[in-house]
Amino acid sequence: MALKTVTATVECPECFGEVELKDVMQNEIVQCADCGADLEVVSIDPVVLELAPDEEEDWGE
Amino acid sequence: MTSQNQAIALLHRLVAIPSLSLQESRATAWLVEQMAANGYICAFVDDAGNAVGEIGPADAARTVILLGHIDTVPGDIPVRIEDSPTGRLLYGRGSVDAKGPLATFTAAVARVGDAWAREHNIRLVVVGAVEEEYATSKGARFIRDRFNGSDEPVPDFCIIGEPSSWQRVTLGYKGRVLVEMEASQPMAHTAGPDAGVATVAVDLWNWVSAYAAEFNAPHDKAFDQLLPSLRDLRTWTDEHLHDRVAAKIGIRLPVDFPIDDFLAGLVDWANQRTATDTPLAPFSSASIEDGGVKRVEVVGPLTHLSLGIYAHEPAWRSDRNNALVRAFLAAIREQASDRGGERPGFVVKTGTSDMNVVGPAWGCPILAYGPGDSSLDHTPNEHIALDEYWQAVLVLEQALRNLG
């Protein structure tokens, strides 16, 4: 996987606030400083954020 | 290149070979043959009985261990493929837990191939471990000790083969400890003043429950809680005219659980319950590490009580921001785009797996992956959707290439 990183300011898909990204990689998970939402960098060219995958609990093993 | 039909045939045959814990040798021998026939440069049964297949250079810059397990719990489910409205389903013991994930590993690594692995200087090691469903986890412990940083390198990444469904990755498993208690008292008339030896087990259960309730008060999620279950409770009268009670309590542990504090509390409980003049001294969890068993006895004026503490595995949880997780998220998103945009997901599990054995030792990025619905684990209805299985093969192949 390419280790390309990007620095950018983009809109939070949850609260529409500004999220400052510094040296992030594709599929890295970041947090919105305004609303606290976990966000995934699903693309770095162009930079696109989506809500990060939910974390569920499961009783399996 | 392993095709979809070949991958399905691999899983079908693997499920059809019974492989209860301690009886895995037929299945491991067969899987090693398949690895060799599908381009693995090295395929063998190791000294623990694990099926092992490797591609890529032995001295590669990076090593990825794909640790599945080949043993199953008991249950004779006729092996068959049935059509359903959602596609073909393969029924059979182990189809989900965990031959589905193991066959996924085997097929995906075969598709990646030795040439690609050499070009990218990466070594992929697939393991079908024995005795995962047994308290010993013998196969995983052997692999953990083999890749210990001196004989073989500590892996850079580890993928555990357990069902999570094709679009989710498992980040953590709770830990576990088992407590067995047996108590005896001289036979007494039920009309007498003593409430009976069975109350010792009741008192132990009440103590464990209260300990868990206090611990859990600030924690909302099951993964962060202490979860006890009463697994066995028996009373009888022996030939020496003693009334006896035996109980077994399983406790699922959260990450960083202070097990030594719990053990000290358990010893205090035993000393107080028996009103002994020779109290037990506290003991450390070191005595139950790595499959160890600690047995202690305490004798009071009326009650003789023994405790056995064993099968301790600490909980383990991986973080979400590492190259392995990113490789899977990218691969799942790529495959999901062909399936109507399903989203990737994370899951943490209240059970245990071989992640608990190797995670603390290796400390490398680790997650569990595999197709299948884990709610079917160990059930008489165990089956896997073959479309999902193939989807998982493609996801894993891409995730491995993303690490290249």
Coordinates of C-alpha atoms in Angstrom, one line a residue:
Chain A
M1 CA 0.0 0.0 0.0
A2 CA 1.3 3.4 -0.9
L3 CA 2.3 5.4 2.2
K4 CA 1.3 8.7 0.7
T5 CA 0.1 11.2 3.2
V6 CA -1.8 14.4 2.9
T7 CA -2.4 17.6 4.8
A8 CA -5.6 19.4 4.3
T9 CA -8.7 21.1 5.9
V10 CA -12.0 19.5 5.0
E11 CA -15.6 19.5 6.1
C12 CA -16.8 17.1 8.7
P13 CA -19.6 14.9 7.2
E14 CA -21.3 14.8 10.6
C15 CA -21.3 18.4 11.9
F16 CA -20.0 20.3 8.8
G17 CA -17.3 21.9 10.9
E18 CA -13.7 22.1 9.6
V19 CA -11.4 19.2 10.2
E20 CA -7.7 19.9 10.0
L21 CA -5.8 16.9 8.7
K22 CA -2.0 16.6 9.0
D23 CA 0.0 13.9 7.3
V24 CA -2.9 11.5 7.2
M25 CA -2.9 8.3 5.2
Q26 CA -5.7 6.7 3.2
N27 CA -8.1 4.7 5.5
E28 CA -6.7 6.4 8.6
I29 CA -9.2 7.2 11.3
V30 CA -9.3 10.7 12.7
Q31 CA -11.5 12.5 15.1
C32 CA -13.5 15.8 14.5
A33 CA -12.4 18.3 17.0
D34 CA -15.8 20.0 17.0
C35 CA -18.2 17.1 17.3
G36 CA -15.9 14.2 18.3
A37 CA -17.1 12.0 15.5
D38 CA -14.7 9.3 14.4
L39 CA -14.0 9.7 10.7
E40 CA -12.2 7.6 8.1
V41 CA -10.1 9.2 5.3
V42 CA -11.6 7.1 2.5
S43 CA -9.7 9.1 -0.2
I44 CA -6.7 11.3 -0.2
D45 CA -6.9 12.6 -3.8
P46 CA -9.2 14.3 -3.4
V47 CA -9.5 14.2 0.4
V48 CA -12.8 12.6 1.4
L49 CA -14.0 11.8 4.9
E50 CA -16.7 9.5 5.9
L51 CA -18.0 8.4 9.3
A52 CA -15.6 5.7 10.6
P53 CA -16.9 2.1 10.8
D54 CA -19.1 1.4 13.8
E55 CA -17.7 -0.8 16.5
E56 CA -20.1 -3.5 17.5
E57 CA -20.0 -6.1 20.3
D58 CA -20.5 -9.7 19.6
W59 CA -20.5 -12.7 21.9
G60 CA -18.9 -15.0 19.4
E61 CA -15.3 -16.4 19.4
Chain B
M1 CA -4.5 -18.9 -9.2
T2 CA -7.2 -20.5 -7.1
S3 CA -10.5 -20.0 -8.8
Q4 CA -13.9 -19.6 -7.0
N5 CA -14.8 -23.2 -7.7
Q6 CA -11.5 -24.5 -6.4
A7 CA -11.8 -22.3 -3.3
I8 CA -15.3 -23.7 -2.6
A9 CA -14.0 -27.3 -3.2
L10 CA -11.2 -26.6 -0.7
L11 CA -13.7 -25.5 2.0
H12 CA -16.2 -28.3 1.2
R13 CA -13.6 -31.0 1.6
L14 CA -12.0 -29.5 4.6
V15 CA -15.3 -29.3 6.4
A16 CA -16.0 -32.9 5.3
I17 CA -13.0 -34.2 7.2
P18 CA -13.8 -34.4 10.9
S19 CA -11.3 -32.7 13.1
L20 CA -12.3 -32.6 16.7
S21 CA -9.8 -31.1 19.0
L22 CA -7.0 -33.7 19.6
Q23 CA -8.1 -35.5 16.5
E24 CA -7.0 -33.1 13.8
S25 CA -4.3 -35.2 12.0
R26 CA -6.3 -36.3 8.9
A27 CA -7.4 -32.7 8.2
T28 CA -4.0 -31.2 8.7
A29 CA -2.4 -33.8 6.5
W30 CA -4.9 -33.1 3.8
L31 CA -4.7 -29.3 4.1
V32 CA -0.9 -29.5 3.8
E33 CA -1.3 -31.5 0.6
Q34 CA -3.6 -28.8 -0.8
M35 CA -1.2 -26.0 0.1
A36 CA 1.6 -27.8 -1.7
A37 CA -0.6 -28.3 -4.8
N38 CA -1.6 -24.7 -4.8
G39 CA 1.8 -23.1 -5.0
Y40 CA 3.0 -22.8 -1.4
I41 CA 6.7 -23.2 -1.5
C42 CA 6.8 -24.8 2.0
A43 CA 4.0 -26.9 3.5
F44 CA 4.3 -29.2 6.4
V45 CA 2.8 -30.5 9.7
D46 CA 4.8 -29.0 12.5
D47 CA 5.7 -30.6 15.8
A48 CA 2.5 -29.4 17.5
G49 CA 0.4 -30.9 14.7
N50 CA -0.4 -27.6 13.0
A51 CA -0.8 -27.4 9.2
V52 CA 1.7 -24.8 8.0
G53 CA 2.1 -23.3 4.5
E54 CA 4.4 -20.5 3.5
I55 CA 5.1 -18.3 0.5
G56 CA 7.7 -15.7 0.0
P57 CA 11.4 -15.6 1.1
A58 CA 12.2 -17.0 4.5
D59 CA 14.3 -14.0 5.3
A60 CA 11.8 -11.4 4.0
A61 CA 11.7 -7.9 5.3
R62 CA 8.3 -8.5 6.7
T63 CA 6.4 -11.5 7.9
V64 CA 2.6 -11.9 8.1
I65 CA 1.2 -14.8 10.0
L66 CA -2.4 -15.9 9.2
L67 CA -3.3 -18.0 12.2
G68 CA -6.5 -20.0 11.7
H69 CA -7.5 -23.1 13.5
I70 CA -8.5 -26.5 12.1
D71 CA -10.1 -28.2 15.1
T72 CA -13.8 -28.0 15.8
V73 CA -16.1 -28.6 18.7
P74 CA -18.2 -31.9 18.6
G75 CA -21.4 -32.1 16.5
D76 CA -22.2 -34.3 13.6
I77 CA -23.8 -32.0 11.0
P78 CA -24.3 -33.7 7.7
V79 CA -22.0 -31.9 5.2
R80 CA -24.0 -30.6 2.3
I81 CA -24.6 -27.7 0.0
E82 CA -28.2 -26.4 -0.1
D83 CA -29.7 -23.7 -2.3
S84 CA -31.4 -20.8 -0.5
P85 CA -33.1 -17.6 -1.6
T86 CA -29.8 -15.8 -0.8
G87 CA -27.5 -18.3 -2.5
R88 CA -25.8 -21.6 -1.8
L89 CA -25.1 -22.5 1.8
L90 CA -22.5 -25.1 3.0
Y91 CA -23.6 -26.9 6.1
G92 CA -21.2 -28.8 8.4
R93 CA -19.4 -28.6 11.7
G94 CA -16.6 -26.1 11.4
S95 CA -18.0 -24.4 8.3
V96 CA -18.0 -21.1 10.2
D97 CA -15.8 -21.8 13.3
A98 CA -13.3 -21.8 11.8
K99 CA -12.7 -23.8 8.6
G100 CA -14.4 -21.1 6.6
P101 CA -11.8 -18.5 7.7
L102 CA -8.9 -21.0 7.4
A103 CA -9.9 -22.0 3.9
T104 CA -10.2 -18.2 3.1
F105 CA -6.6 -17.8 4.3
T106 CA -5.4 -20.8 2.3
A107 CA -7.1 -19.7 -0.9
A108 CA -6.3 -16.0 -0.7
V109 CA -2.6 -16.6 -0.1
A110 CA -2.5 -19.1 -3.0
R111 CA -4.0 -16.3 -5.2
V112 CA -1.4 -13.8 -4.0
G113 CA 1.3 -16.3 -5.0
D114 CA 4.9 -16.8 -4.2
A115 CA 6.2 -14.6 -7.1
W116 CA 4.3 -11.6 -5.8
A117 CA 5.5 -12.2 -2.3
R118 CA 9.1 -12.4 -3.4
E119 CA 8.7 -9.3 -5.5
H120 CA 7.5 -7.4 -2.5
N121 CA 9.9 -9.1 0.0
I122 CA 7.1 -10.3 2.2
R123 CA 6.6 -13.8 3.8
L124 CA 3.1 -15.1 4.3
V125 CA 2.6 -17.9 6.7
V126 CA -0.7 -19.7 6.9
V127 CA -1.3 -21.9 10.0
G128 CA -4.2 -24.3 10.7
A129 CA -3.6 -24.5 14.4
V130 CA -4.7 -27.4 16.6
E131 CA -6.5 -27.3 19.9
E132 CA -8.0 -23.8 19.7
E133 CA -11.3 -25.1 20.9
Y134 CA -9.5 -26.8 23.8
A135 CA -8.3 -24.9 26.8
T136 CA -4.7 -25.7 25.9
S137 CA -4.5 -23.6 22.7
K138 CA -1.5 -25.9 21.9
G139 CA -1.1 -25.0 18.3
A140 CA -1.1 -21.2 18.8
R141 CA 1.3 -21.5 21.7
F142 CA 3.7 -23.4 19.5
I143 CA 3.5 -20.8 16.8
R144 CA 3.9 -18.0 19.3
D145 CA 7.1 -19.6 20.6
R146 CA 8.4 -20.4 17.2
F147 CA 8.2 -16.8 16.1
N148 CA 9.8 -15.5 19.2
G149 CA 12.3 -13.1 17.7
S150 CA 15.3 -15.4 18.0
D151 CA 14.5 -18.6 16.2
E152 CA 12.2 -16.8 13.8
P153 CA 11.2 -13.2 13.6
V154 CA 8.3 -11.8 15.5
P155 CA 5.7 -11.1 12.8
D156 CA 5.0 -7.6 11.6
F157 CA 1.3 -8.4 11.2
C158 CA -1.0 -11.1 12.4
I159 CA -4.4 -12.1 11.1
I160 CA -6.5 -14.5 13.3
G161 CA -8.9 -16.7 11.4
E162 CA -12.3 -16.4 13.1
P163 CA -15.7 -15.4 11.6
S164 CA -16.6 -11.8 11.6
S165 CA -18.6 -11.6 8.3
W166 CA -16.8 -10.6 5.1
Q167 CA -17.1 -6.8 5.7
R168 CA -16.1 -6.6 9.4
V169 CA -12.8 -7.0 11.2
T170 CA -12.5 -8.1 14.8
L171 CA -10.3 -5.8 16.9
G172 CA -10.3 -7.6 20.2
Y173 CA -11.4 -10.5 22.4
K174 CA -12.2 -10.6 26.1
G175 CA -10.0 -12.7 28.4
R176 CA -11.0 -15.6 30.5
V177 CA -10.3 -17.4 33.7
L178 CA -12.0 -20.5 35.1
V179 CA -12.5 -21.2 38.8
E180 CA -13.4 -24.7 40.1
M181 CA -14.4 -25.1 43.7
E182 CA -15.0 -28.2 45.7
A183 CA -16.1 -28.3 49.4
S184 CA -16.9 -31.1 51.8
Q185 CA -18.4 -31.3 55.3
P186 CA -19.3 -34.3 57.5
M187 CA -22.8 -35.6 56.7
A188 CA -25.4 -33.9 58.9
H189 CA -29.1 -34.2 59.4
T190 CA -31.0 -31.7 57.3
A191 CA -33.0 -30.7 60.3
G192 CA -29.8 -29.6 62.0
P193 CA -28.4 -26.1 62.5
D194 CA -26.0 -26.2 59.5
A195 CA -27.4 -25.0 56.2
G196 CA -25.6 -27.6 54.2
V197 CA -22.4 -27.8 52.1
A198 CA -24.2 -26.6 49.0
T199 CA -24.3 -23.1 50.5
V200 CA -20.5 -22.9 50.0
A201 CA -21.0 -22.9 46.2
V202 CA -23.9 -20.4 46.6
D203 CA -21.7 -18.1 48.7
L204 CA -18.9 -18.3 46.2
W205 CA -21.2 -17.5 43.3
N206 CA -22.7 -14.6 45.3
W207 CA -19.2 -13.3 46.1
V208 CA -18.1 -13.4 42.4
S209 CA -21.4 -11.8 41.3
A210 CA -21.0 -9.0 43.8
Y211 CA -17.3 -8.5 42.8
A212 CA -18.4 -8.2 39.2
A213 CA -21.3 -5.9 39.9
E214 CA -18.9 -3.5 41.7
F215 CA -16.3 -3.7 39.0
N216 CA -18.9 -3.2 36.3
A217 CA -20.6 -0.2 37.8
P218 CA -18.7 2.4 35.7
H219 CA -18.7 0.3 32.5
D220 CA -21.6 0.2 30.0
K221 CA -20.1 -2.1 27.4
A222 CA -20.0 -5.8 27.8
F223 CA -16.4 -5.8 26.4
D224 CA -15.3 -3.6 29.3
Q225 CA -17.1 -5.6 32.0
L226 CA -16.4 -8.6 34.1
L227 CA -18.8 -11.3 33.0
P228 CA -19.1 -14.4 35.2
S229 CA -21.2 -17.5 34.4
L230 CA -22.0 -20.5 36.6
R231 CA -21.1 -23.4 34.4
D232 CA -21.5 -26.4 36.7
L233 CA -23.0 -27.1 40.1
R234 CA -23.2 -30.6 41.7
T235 CA -23.8 -32.1 45.2
W236 CA -23.3 -35.6 46.4
T237 CA -22.4 -37.7 49.4
D238 CA -19.2 -39.7 49.2
E239 CA -18.3 -43.1 50.6
H240 CA -16.6 -41.5 53.6
L241 CA -19.9 -40.0 54.7
H242 CA -19.1 -36.4 53.7
D243 CA -21.5 -34.1 51.9
R244 CA -19.8 -32.5 48.9
V245 CA -20.4 -29.7 46.5
A246 CA -18.5 -28.8 43.3
A247 CA -19.0 -25.7 41.2
K248 CA -17.3 -24.3 38.1
I249 CA -17.4 -20.6 37.3
G250 CA -16.2 -19.1 34.1
I251 CA -15.3 -15.4 34.1
R252 CA -14.8 -13.3 30.9
L253 CA -12.3 -10.6 31.6
P254 CA -11.9 -7.1 30.2
V255 CA -8.7 -5.6 29.0
D256 CA -6.1 -4.8 31.7
F257 CA -8.3 -6.6 34.4
P258 CA -6.3 -6.7 37.7
I259 CA -6.4 -10.4 38.0
D260 CA -4.1 -10.4 41.0
D261 CA -6.5 -8.3 43.0
F262 CA -9.3 -10.7 42.1
L263 CA -7.2 -13.7 43.2
A264 CA -6.4 -12.0 46.5
G265 CA -10.1 -11.4 47.1
L266 CA -10.9 -15.0 46.3
V267 CA -8.3 -16.2 48.8
D268 CA -9.8 -13.9 51.4
W269 CA -13.2 -15.2 50.7
A270 CA -12.1 -18.8 51.1
N271 CA -10.3 -18.1 54.4
Q272 CA -13.4 -16.3 55.8
R273 CA -15.9 -18.9 54.5
T274 CA -14.1 -21.8 56.1
A275 CA -13.1 -19.8 59.3
T276 CA -9.8 -21.5 59.1
D277 CA -7.0 -21.2 61.7
T278 CA -4.4 -21.7 58.9
P279 CA -5.3 -19.2 56.3
L280 CA -4.1 -19.4 52.7
A281 CA -1.6 -16.9 51.6
P282 CA -2.3 -14.9 48.4
F283 CA -0.7 -16.1 45.2
S284 CA 0.1 -14.3 42.0
S285 CA -1.3 -14.8 38.6
A286 CA 2.1 -15.9 37.4
S287 CA 1.1 -19.4 38.6
I288 CA -1.7 -19.5 36.0
E289 CA 0.0 -18.0 33.1
D290 CA 0.4 -19.9 29.8
G291 CA -2.1 -22.6 30.6
G292 CA -1.0 -23.1 34.2
V293 CA -3.2 -24.5 36.9
K294 CA -3.2 -23.3 40.5
R295 CA -4.8 -25.6 43.1
V296 CA -5.0 -24.6 46.7
E297 CA -6.8 -26.1 49.8
V298 CA -8.0 -24.6 53.0
V299 CA -9.3 -26.5 56.0
G300 CA -11.7 -25.0 58.5
P301 CA -13.4 -26.5 61.6
L302 CA -16.3 -27.7 59.5
T303 CA -15.5 -27.2 55.9
H304 CA -12.7 -28.5 53.7
L305 CA -12.5 -26.3 50.6
S306 CA -10.3 -26.6 47.4
L307 CA -10.0 -24.2 44.6
G308 CA -8.6 -24.7 41.1
I309 CA -7.8 -21.6 38.9
Y310 CA -6.9 -22.2 35.3
A311 CA -7.4 -21.5 31.6
H312 CA -6.4 -17.8 32.2
E313 CA -6.0 -15.8 29.0
P314 CA -5.8 -12.0 29.3
A315 CA -8.0 -9.9 27.0
W316 CA -6.5 -8.3 24.0
R317 CA -7.5 -5.4 21.9
S318 CA -5.8 -3.9 18.8
D319 CA -5.9 -0.3 17.9
R320 CA -7.8 1.0 14.8
N321 CA -5.0 3.0 13.3
N322 CA -2.3 0.8 11.8
A323 CA -1.3 -0.5 8.4
L324 CA -3.1 -3.8 8.8
V325 CA -6.5 -2.2 9.7
R326 CA -6.0 0.3 6.9
A327 CA -5.2 -2.5 4.4
F328 CA -8.5 -4.2 5.3
L329 CA -10.6 -1.1 5.3
A330 CA -9.4 -0.3 1.8
A331 CA -10.0 -3.9 0.6
I332 CA -13.5 -4.1 2.1
R333 CA -14.4 -0.7 0.6
E334 CA -13.2 -1.9 -2.8
Q335 CA -15.2 -5.1 -2.7
A336 CA -18.2 -3.3 -1.2
S337 CA -18.4 -1.0 -4.1
D338 CA -19.4 -4.1 -6.1
R339 CA -22.1 -5.1 -3.6
G340 CA -24.3 -2.0 -3.3
G341 CA -22.0 0.0 -1.0
E342 CA -22.0 -2.0 2.2
R343 CA -19.8 -0.4 4.8
P344 CA -16.9 -1.9 6.7
G345 CA -17.3 -2.5 10.4
F346 CA -15.4 -3.2 13.5
V347 CA -16.3 -5.7 16.2
V348 CA -15.0 -6.7 19.6
K349 CA -16.0 -10.0 21.0
T350 CA -16.8 -11.3 24.4
G351 CA -15.4 -14.7 23.7
T352 CA -11.7 -15.6 23.4
S353 CA -9.6 -16.8 20.5
D354 CA -5.9 -17.4 19.7
M355 CA -5.5 -13.7 19.5
N356 CA -5.4 -13.8 23.3
V357 CA -2.4 -16.2 23.1
V358 CA -0.3 -14.4 20.5
G359 CA -1.4 -10.8 20.8
P360 CA 0.3 -10.0 24.1
A361 CA 3.5 -11.9 23.1
W362 CA 3.9 -10.3 19.7
G363 CA 2.5 -6.9 20.2
C364 CA 2.3 -6.4 16.5
P365 CA -0.8 -5.1 14.6
I366 CA -3.3 -7.9 14.9
L367 CA -7.0 -8.4 14.0
A368 CA -9.3 -11.3 13.3
Y369 CA -11.0 -11.9 10.0
G370 CA -13.1 -14.5 8.3
P371 CA -16.5 -15.0 6.6
G372 CA -19.4 -16.4 8.5
D373 CA -22.0 -15.5 11.1
S374 CA -20.4 -16.2 14.5
S375 CA -23.8 -16.7 16.1
L376 CA -23.8 -20.0 14.3
D377 CA -20.6 -21.1 16.1
H378 CA -21.0 -24.4 17.9
T379 CA -24.7 -24.7 16.9
P380 CA -26.4 -27.6 15.2
N381 CA -27.3 -25.2 12.3
E382 CA -23.7 -24.2 11.5
H383 CA -23.5 -23.2 7.9
I384 CA -21.7 -20.6 5.7
A385 CA -22.9 -18.7 2.6
L386 CA -20.6 -19.6 -0.2
D387 CA -21.0 -16.2 -1.9
E388 CA -19.8 -14.6 1.3
Y389 CA -16.9 -17.0 1.6
W390 CA -15.7 -16.1 -1.9
Q391 CA -16.1 -12.4 -1.1
A392 CA -13.9 -12.8 1.9
V393 CA -11.2 -14.6 -0.2
L394 CA -11.2 -11.5 -2.5
V395 CA -11.1 -9.1 0.4
L396 CA -8.2 -10.9 2.1
E397 CA -6.3 -11.2 -1.2
Q398 CA -6.6 -7.5 -1.7
A399 CA -5.7 -6.7 1.9
L400 CA -2.5 -8.7 1.7
R401 CA -1.6 -7.0 -1.6
N402 CA -2.2 -3.6 0.2
L403 CA 0.5 -4.6 2.6
G404 CA 3.0 -5.1 -0.2

